[in-house]
Short mmCIF file of C-alpha atoms in Angstrom, two decimals:
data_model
loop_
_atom_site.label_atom_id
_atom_site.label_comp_id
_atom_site.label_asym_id
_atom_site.label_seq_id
_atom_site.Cartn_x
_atom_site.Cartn_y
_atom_site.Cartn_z
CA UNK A 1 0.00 0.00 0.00
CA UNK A 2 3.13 2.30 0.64
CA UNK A 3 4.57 1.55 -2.71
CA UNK A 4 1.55 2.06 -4.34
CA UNK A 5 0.82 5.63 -2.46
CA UNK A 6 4.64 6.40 -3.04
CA UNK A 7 3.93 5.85 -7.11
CA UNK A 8 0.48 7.83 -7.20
CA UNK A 9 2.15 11.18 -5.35
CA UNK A 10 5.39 10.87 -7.42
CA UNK A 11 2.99 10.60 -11.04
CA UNK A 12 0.64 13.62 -9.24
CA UNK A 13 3.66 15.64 -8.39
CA UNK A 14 5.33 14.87 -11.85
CA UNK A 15 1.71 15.55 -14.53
CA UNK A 16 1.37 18.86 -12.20
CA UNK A 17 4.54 20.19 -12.47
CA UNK A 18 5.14 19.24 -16.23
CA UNK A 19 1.73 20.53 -17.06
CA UNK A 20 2.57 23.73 -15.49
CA UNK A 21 5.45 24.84 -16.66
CA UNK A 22 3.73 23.62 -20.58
CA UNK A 23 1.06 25.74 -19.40
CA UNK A 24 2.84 28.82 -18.73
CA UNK A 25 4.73 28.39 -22.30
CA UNK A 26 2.01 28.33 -24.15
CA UNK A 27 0.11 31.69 -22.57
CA UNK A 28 3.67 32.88 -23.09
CA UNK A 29 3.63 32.21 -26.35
CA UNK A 30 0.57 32.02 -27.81
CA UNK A 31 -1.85 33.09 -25.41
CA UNK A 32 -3.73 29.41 -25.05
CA UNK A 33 -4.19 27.05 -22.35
CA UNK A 34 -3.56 23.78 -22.90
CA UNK A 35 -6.32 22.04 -20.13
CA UNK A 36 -9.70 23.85 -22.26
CA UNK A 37 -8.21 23.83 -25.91
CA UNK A 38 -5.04 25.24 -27.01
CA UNK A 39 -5.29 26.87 -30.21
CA UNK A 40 -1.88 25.61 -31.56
CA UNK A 41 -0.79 23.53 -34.53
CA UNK A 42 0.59 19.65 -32.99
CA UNK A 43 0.97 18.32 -36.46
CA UNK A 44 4.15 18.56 -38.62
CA UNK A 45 5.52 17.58 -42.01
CA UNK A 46 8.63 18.90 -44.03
CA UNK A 47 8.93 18.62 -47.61
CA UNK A 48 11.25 15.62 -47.55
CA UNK A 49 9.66 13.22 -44.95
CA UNK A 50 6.87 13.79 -47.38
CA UNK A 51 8.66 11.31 -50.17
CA UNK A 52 9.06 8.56 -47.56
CA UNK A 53 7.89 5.61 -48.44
CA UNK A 54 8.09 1.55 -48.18
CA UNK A 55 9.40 -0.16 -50.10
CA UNK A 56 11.40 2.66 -51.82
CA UNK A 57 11.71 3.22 -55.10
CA UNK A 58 11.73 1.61 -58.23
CA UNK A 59 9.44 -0.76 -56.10
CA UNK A 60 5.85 0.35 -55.63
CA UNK A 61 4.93 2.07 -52.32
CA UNK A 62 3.14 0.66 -50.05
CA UNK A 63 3.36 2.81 -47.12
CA UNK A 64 3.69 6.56 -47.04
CA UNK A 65 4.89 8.28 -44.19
CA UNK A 66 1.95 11.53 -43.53
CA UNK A 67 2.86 13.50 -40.29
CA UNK A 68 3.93 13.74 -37.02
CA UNK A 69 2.37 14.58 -34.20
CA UNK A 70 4.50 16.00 -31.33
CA UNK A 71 5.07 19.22 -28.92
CA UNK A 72 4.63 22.45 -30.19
CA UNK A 73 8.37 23.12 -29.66
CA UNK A 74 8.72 20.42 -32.11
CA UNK A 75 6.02 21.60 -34.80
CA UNK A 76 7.76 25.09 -35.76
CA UNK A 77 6.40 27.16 -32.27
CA UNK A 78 8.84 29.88 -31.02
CA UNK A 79 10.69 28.32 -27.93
CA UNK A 80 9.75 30.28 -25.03
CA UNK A 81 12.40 31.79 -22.77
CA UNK A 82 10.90 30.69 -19.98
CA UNK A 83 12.48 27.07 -20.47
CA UNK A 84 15.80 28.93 -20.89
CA UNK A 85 15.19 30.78 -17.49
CA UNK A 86 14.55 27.49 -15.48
CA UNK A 87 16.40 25.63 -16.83
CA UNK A 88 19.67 27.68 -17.82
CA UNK A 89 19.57 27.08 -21.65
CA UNK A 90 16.77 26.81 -24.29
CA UNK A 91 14.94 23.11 -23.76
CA UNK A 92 11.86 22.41 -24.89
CA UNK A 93 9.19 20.66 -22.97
CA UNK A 94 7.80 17.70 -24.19
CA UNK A 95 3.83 17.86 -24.27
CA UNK A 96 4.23 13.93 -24.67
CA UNK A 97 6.27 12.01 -22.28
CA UNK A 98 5.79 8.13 -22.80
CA UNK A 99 2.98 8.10 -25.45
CA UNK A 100 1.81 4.17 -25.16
CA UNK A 101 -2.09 3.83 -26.50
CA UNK A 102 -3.26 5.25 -29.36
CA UNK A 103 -6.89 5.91 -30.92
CA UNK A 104 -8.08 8.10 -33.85
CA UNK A 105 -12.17 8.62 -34.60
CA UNK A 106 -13.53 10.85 -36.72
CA UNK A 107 -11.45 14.22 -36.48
CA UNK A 108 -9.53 13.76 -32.79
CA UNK A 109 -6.49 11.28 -31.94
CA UNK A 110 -6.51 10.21 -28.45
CA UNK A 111 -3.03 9.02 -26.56
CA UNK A 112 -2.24 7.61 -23.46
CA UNK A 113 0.63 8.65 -20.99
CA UNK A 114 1.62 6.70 -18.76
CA UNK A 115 4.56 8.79 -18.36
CA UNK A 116 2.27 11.96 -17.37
CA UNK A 117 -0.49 9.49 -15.91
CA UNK A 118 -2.92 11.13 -18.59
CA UNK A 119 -5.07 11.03 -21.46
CA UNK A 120 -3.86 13.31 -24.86
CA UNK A 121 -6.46 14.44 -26.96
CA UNK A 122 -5.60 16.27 -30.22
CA UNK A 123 -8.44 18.38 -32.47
CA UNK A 124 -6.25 17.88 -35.55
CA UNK A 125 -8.80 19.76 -37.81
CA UNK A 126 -9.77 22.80 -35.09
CA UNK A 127 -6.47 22.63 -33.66
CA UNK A 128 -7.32 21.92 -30.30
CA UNK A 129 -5.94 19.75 -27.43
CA UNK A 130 -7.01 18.93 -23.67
CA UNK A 131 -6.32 16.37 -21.51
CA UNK A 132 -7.63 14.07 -18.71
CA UNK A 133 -6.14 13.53 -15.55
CA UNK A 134 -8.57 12.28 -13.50
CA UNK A 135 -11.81 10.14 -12.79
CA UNK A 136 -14.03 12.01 -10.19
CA UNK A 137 -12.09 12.67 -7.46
CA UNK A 138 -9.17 10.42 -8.19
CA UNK A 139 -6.47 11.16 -10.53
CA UNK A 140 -5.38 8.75 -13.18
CA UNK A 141 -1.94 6.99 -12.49
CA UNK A 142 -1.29 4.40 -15.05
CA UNK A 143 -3.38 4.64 -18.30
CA UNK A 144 -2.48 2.32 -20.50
CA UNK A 145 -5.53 1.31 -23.36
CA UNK A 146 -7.69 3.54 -25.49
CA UNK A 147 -10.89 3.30 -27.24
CA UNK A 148 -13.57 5.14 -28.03
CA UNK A 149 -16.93 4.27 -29.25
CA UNK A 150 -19.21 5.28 -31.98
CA UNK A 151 -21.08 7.79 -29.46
CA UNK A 152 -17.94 9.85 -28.40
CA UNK A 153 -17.72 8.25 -25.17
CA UNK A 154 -13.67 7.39 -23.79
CA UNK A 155 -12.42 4.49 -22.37
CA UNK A 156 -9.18 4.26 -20.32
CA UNK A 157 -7.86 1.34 -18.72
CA UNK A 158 -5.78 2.03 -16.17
CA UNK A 159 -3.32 -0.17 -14.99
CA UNK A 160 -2.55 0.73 -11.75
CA UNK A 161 -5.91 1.29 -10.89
CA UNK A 162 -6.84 -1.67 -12.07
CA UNK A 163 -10.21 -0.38 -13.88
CA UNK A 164 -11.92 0.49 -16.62
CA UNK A 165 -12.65 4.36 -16.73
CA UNK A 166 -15.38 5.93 -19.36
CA UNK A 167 -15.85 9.77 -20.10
CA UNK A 168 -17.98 11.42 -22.38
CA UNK A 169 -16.86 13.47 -25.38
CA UNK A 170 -15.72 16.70 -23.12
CA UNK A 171 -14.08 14.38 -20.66
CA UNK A 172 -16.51 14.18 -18.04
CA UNK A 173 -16.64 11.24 -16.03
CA UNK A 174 -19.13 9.07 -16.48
CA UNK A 175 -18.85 5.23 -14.69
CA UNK A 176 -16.25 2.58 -14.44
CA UNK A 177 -15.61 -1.11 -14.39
CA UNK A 178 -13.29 -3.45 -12.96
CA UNK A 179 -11.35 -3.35 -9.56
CA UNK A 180 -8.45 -4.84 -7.82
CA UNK A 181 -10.49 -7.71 -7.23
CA UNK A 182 -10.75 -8.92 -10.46
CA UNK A 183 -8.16 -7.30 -12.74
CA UNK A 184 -4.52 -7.63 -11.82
CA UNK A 185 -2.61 -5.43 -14.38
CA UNK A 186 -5.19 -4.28 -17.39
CA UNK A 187 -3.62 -3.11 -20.45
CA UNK A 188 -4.97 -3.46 -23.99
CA UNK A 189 -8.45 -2.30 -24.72
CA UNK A 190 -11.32 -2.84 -27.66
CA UNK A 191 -15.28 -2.28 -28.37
CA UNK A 192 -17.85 -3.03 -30.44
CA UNK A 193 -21.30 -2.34 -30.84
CA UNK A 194 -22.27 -4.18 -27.52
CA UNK A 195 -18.71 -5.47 -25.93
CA UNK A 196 -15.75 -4.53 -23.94
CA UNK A 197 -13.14 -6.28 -24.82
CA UNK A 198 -9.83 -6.13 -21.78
CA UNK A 199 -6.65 -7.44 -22.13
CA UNK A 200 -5.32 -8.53 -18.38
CA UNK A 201 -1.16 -8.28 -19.17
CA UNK A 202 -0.84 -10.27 -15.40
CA UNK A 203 -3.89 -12.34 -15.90
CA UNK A 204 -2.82 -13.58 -18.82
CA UNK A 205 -6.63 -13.57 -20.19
CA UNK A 206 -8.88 -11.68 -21.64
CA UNK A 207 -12.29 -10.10 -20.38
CA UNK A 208 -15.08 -9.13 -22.00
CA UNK A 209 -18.30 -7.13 -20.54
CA UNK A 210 -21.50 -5.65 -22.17
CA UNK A 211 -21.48 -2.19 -23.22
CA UNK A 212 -24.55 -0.89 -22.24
CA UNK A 213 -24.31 -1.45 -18.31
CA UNK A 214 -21.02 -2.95 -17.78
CA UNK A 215 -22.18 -6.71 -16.92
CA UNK A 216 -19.27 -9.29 -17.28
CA UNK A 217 -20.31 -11.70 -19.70
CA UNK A 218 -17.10 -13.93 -20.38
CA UNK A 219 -13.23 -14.36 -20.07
CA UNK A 220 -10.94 -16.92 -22.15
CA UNK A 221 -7.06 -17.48 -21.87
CA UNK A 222 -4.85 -18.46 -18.61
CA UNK A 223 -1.19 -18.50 -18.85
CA UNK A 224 0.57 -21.33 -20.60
CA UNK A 225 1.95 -22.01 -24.13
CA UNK A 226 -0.86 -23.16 -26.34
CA UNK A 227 -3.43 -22.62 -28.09
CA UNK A 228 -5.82 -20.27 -26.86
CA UNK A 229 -2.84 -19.91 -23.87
CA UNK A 230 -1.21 -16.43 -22.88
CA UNK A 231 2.08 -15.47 -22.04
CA UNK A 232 1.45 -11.60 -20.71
CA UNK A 233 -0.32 -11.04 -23.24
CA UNK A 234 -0.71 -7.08 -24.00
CA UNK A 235 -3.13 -5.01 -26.87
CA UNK A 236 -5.96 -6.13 -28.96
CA UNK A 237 -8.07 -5.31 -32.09
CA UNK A 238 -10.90 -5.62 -33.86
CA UNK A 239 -10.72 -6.57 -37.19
CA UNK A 240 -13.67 -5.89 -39.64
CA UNK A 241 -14.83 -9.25 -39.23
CA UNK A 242 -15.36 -8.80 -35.49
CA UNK A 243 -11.96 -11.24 -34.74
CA UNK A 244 -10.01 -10.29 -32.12
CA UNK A 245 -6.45 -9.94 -32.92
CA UNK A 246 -4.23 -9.57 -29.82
CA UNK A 247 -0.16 -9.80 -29.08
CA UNK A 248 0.48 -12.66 -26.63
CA UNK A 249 3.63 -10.81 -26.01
CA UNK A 250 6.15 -13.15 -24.39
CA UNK A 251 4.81 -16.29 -26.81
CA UNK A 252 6.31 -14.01 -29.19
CA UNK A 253 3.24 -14.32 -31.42
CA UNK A 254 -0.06 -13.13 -32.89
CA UNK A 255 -2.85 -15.26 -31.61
CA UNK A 256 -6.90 -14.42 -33.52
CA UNK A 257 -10.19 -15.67 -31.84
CA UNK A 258 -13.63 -15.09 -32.70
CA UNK A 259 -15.48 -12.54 -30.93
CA UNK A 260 -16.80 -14.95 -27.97
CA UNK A 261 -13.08 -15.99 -27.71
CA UNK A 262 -12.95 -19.12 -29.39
CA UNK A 263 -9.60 -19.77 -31.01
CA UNK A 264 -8.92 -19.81 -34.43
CA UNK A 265 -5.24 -19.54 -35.17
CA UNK A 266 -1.82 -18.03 -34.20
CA UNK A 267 1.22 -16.74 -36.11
CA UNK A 268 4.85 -15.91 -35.03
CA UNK A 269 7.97 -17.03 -32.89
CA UNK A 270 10.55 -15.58 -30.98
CA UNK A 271 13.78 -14.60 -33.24
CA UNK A 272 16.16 -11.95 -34.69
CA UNK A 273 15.24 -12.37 -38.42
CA UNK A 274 12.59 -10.46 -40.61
CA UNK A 275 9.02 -11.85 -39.61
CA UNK A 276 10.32 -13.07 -36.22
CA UNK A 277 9.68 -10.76 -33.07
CA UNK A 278 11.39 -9.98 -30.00
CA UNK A 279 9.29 -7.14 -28.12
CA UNK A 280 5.71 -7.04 -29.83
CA UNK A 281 3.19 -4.25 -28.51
CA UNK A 282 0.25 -2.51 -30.39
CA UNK A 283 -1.70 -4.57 -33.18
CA UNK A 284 -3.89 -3.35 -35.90
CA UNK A 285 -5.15 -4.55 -39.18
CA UNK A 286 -6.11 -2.39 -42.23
CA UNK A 287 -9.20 -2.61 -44.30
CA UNK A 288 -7.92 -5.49 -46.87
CA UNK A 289 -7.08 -7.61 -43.48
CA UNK A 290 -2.58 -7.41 -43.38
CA UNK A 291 -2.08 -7.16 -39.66
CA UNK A 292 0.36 -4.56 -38.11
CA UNK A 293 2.37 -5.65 -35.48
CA UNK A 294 4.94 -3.19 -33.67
CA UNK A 295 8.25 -4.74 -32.29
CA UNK A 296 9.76 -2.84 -29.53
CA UNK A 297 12.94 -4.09 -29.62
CA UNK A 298 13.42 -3.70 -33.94
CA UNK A 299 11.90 -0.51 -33.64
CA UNK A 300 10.07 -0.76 -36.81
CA UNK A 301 6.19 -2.71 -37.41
CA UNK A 302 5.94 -5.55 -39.40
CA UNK A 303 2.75 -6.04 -41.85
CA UNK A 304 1.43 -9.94 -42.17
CA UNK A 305 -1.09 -11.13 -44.45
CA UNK A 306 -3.58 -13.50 -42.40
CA UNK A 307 -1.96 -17.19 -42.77
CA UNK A 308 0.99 -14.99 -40.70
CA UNK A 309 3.51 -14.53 -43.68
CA UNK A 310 5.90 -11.38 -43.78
CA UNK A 311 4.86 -8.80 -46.33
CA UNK A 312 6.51 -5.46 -45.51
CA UNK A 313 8.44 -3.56 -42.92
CA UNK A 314 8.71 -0.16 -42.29
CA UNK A 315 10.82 2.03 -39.77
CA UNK A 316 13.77 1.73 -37.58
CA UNK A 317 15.93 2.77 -34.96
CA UNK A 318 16.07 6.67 -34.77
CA UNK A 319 14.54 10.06 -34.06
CA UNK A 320 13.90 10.96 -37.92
CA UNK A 321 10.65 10.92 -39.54
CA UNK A 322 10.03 7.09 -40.13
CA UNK A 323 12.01 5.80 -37.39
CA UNK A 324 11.13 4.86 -33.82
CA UNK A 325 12.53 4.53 -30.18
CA UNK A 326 10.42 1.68 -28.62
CA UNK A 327 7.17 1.50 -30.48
CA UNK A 328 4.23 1.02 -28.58
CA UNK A 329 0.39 1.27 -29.49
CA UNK A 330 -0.78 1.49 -33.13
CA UNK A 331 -4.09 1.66 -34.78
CA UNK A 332 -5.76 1.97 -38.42
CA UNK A 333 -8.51 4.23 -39.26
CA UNK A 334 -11.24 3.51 -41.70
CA UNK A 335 -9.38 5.71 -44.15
CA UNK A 336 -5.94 3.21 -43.67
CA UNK A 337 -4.23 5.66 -42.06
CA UNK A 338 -1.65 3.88 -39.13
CA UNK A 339 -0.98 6.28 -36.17
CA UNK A 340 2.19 4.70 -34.22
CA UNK A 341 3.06 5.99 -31.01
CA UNK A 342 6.07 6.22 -30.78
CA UNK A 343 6.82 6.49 -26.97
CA UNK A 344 10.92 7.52 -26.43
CA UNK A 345 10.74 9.40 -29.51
CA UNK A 346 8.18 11.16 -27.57
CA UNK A 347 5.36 11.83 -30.82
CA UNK A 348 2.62 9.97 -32.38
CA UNK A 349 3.97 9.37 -36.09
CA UNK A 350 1.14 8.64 -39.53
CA UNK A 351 1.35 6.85 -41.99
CA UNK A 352 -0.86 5.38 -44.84
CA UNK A 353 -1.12 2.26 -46.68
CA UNK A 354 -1.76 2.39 -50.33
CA UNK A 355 -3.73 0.45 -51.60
CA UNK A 356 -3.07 -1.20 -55.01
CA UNK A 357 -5.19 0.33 -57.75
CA UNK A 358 -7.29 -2.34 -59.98
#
């Protein structure tokens, strides 16, 4: 109980500070404030990053890098000298610190921090961004997963909390699910038209509960080796066929089930070689069905076709557009576009796949 008290001040003290000092920068600079909707651009692109692609030329592309988002220190905003005062020389802050969970709907993309213990959410078209940072009276400490459904309304799991947190549209609190009683670490997240899908990292199983009043219906999994088995298992999706595509991280594979979590086939082993992986994380699959799987320790994401053979990769080790420092969440939008979040690089980076024209 220490320990966890300890943690919870230590993240409060941190988000508060940070926040703060990102706060006073930006009425410094541009007269916003960040908690009720900055007006300030987060998205970036050069002229060159704009003619990265996979596979490169004379092969035809297949992914296109699109934009970053990242601070506005990053994006082209005059530094403030209020860094340079504090500090003693001209350092930006980071808006992001450990982007993990990532989740775009219509016009917003929402990230989770476990770094700042908070939710990011980015207007890209109104240029807008708040935050949340807590659930009634308790602040957030570990969100990890992200989802939102076709109403507006935000789900967090948090991991530390060990529940599952939902918000309306303008971040008000609404209900929650779960509790120390029966999660253990929660971590990946999913929905449907009727389900909440959960990913328990140190349950090595999966949850899922009805939408509309938070009942739990079913879980499938336990820890072990084989089919249908987790290893710390740690995101899921939902593919357009309602399968449930989720990393059973320390298997060192891709496992699918139906969407009442009846197995129907895995993909993957541990390994150093192209198609192998060593530290997956986020999963997504496009709208023709290749699944995206982001490797933590290549720093780059691998796209399978659904028998598990090795189509593409894109990315690697680096800060320049294209290339990641430990990978985390990922997710594909209805339009294709792949948000990565890319969590020591400190930015979410886009891409898009293109599709083959018949």
């Amino acid at each position: 109980m220490i320990l966890y008290r300890s943690k919870k001040i230590r993240a409060t003290f941190k988000k508060q500070l940070i926040f703060m000092l990102y706060t006073c920068c930006l009425l410094l600079n541009a007269g916003g404030c960040a908690t009720t909707g900055s007006q300030t651009s987060f998205f970036q692109i050069d002229a060159e990053s704009a003619k990265i692609v996979w596979p490169p030329s004379p092969q035809t592309a297949r992914i296109k890098y699109i934009g970053t988002i990242a601070a506005p220190s990053e994006s082209g905003e005059q530094k403030s000298w209020f860094s340079s005062f504090l500090f003693g020389k001209e350092e930006p802050i980071e808006l992001m610190l450990r982007p993990y969970g990532v989740f775009t709907d219509a016009n917003r993309v929402y990230v989770t921090d476990p770094g700042l213990a908070l939710l990011h959410i980015f207007n890209l078209d109104e240029k807008k961004y708040f935050r949340i940072d807590k659930a009634k009276d308790e602040d957030l400490v570990s969100p990890i997963g992200i989802a939102v459904d076709n109403n507006g309304d935000i789900y967090i799991s948090d991991s530390i909390l060990k529940k599952i947190i939902m918000f309306n549209s303008e971040g008000k609190y609404i209900k929650e699910t779960g509790s120390s009683d029966m999660f253990i670490r929660p971590a990946g997240i999913a929905i449907d038209e009727d389900r909440i899908y959960i990913v328990d990292t140190h349950a090595h199983k999966v949850f899922i509960f009805s939408k509309k009043d938070g009942k739990f219906l079913l879980s499938f999994g336990g820890n072990g080796t084989g089919k249908g088995e987790f290893n710390y298992p740690t995101n899921i999706f939902i593919g357009k066929d309602s399968s449930l595509y989720i990393t059973d991280s320390l298997n060192f594979r891709v496992q699918i089930f139906d969407r009442n979590g009846n197995f129907i086939s895995f993909f993957g082993k541990q390994g150093d070689s192209m198609g192998d992986f060593s530290k997956p994380k986020g999963i997504a699959v496009d709208s023709e069905g290749h699944i995206y799987v982001t490797d933590a320790h290549f720093d780059n994401v691998q796209i399978f076709d659904k028998d598990g053979r090795l189509l593409l990769t894109f990315g690697n080790t680096g800060r320049r557009s294209g290339e990641f420092t430990l990978p985390a969440g990922i997710f594909i939008d209805e339009h294709d576009r792949i948000y990565v979040a890319d969590s020591y690089n400190n930015r979410i980076q886009i891409f898009q796949y293109l599709k083959e024209i018949k």
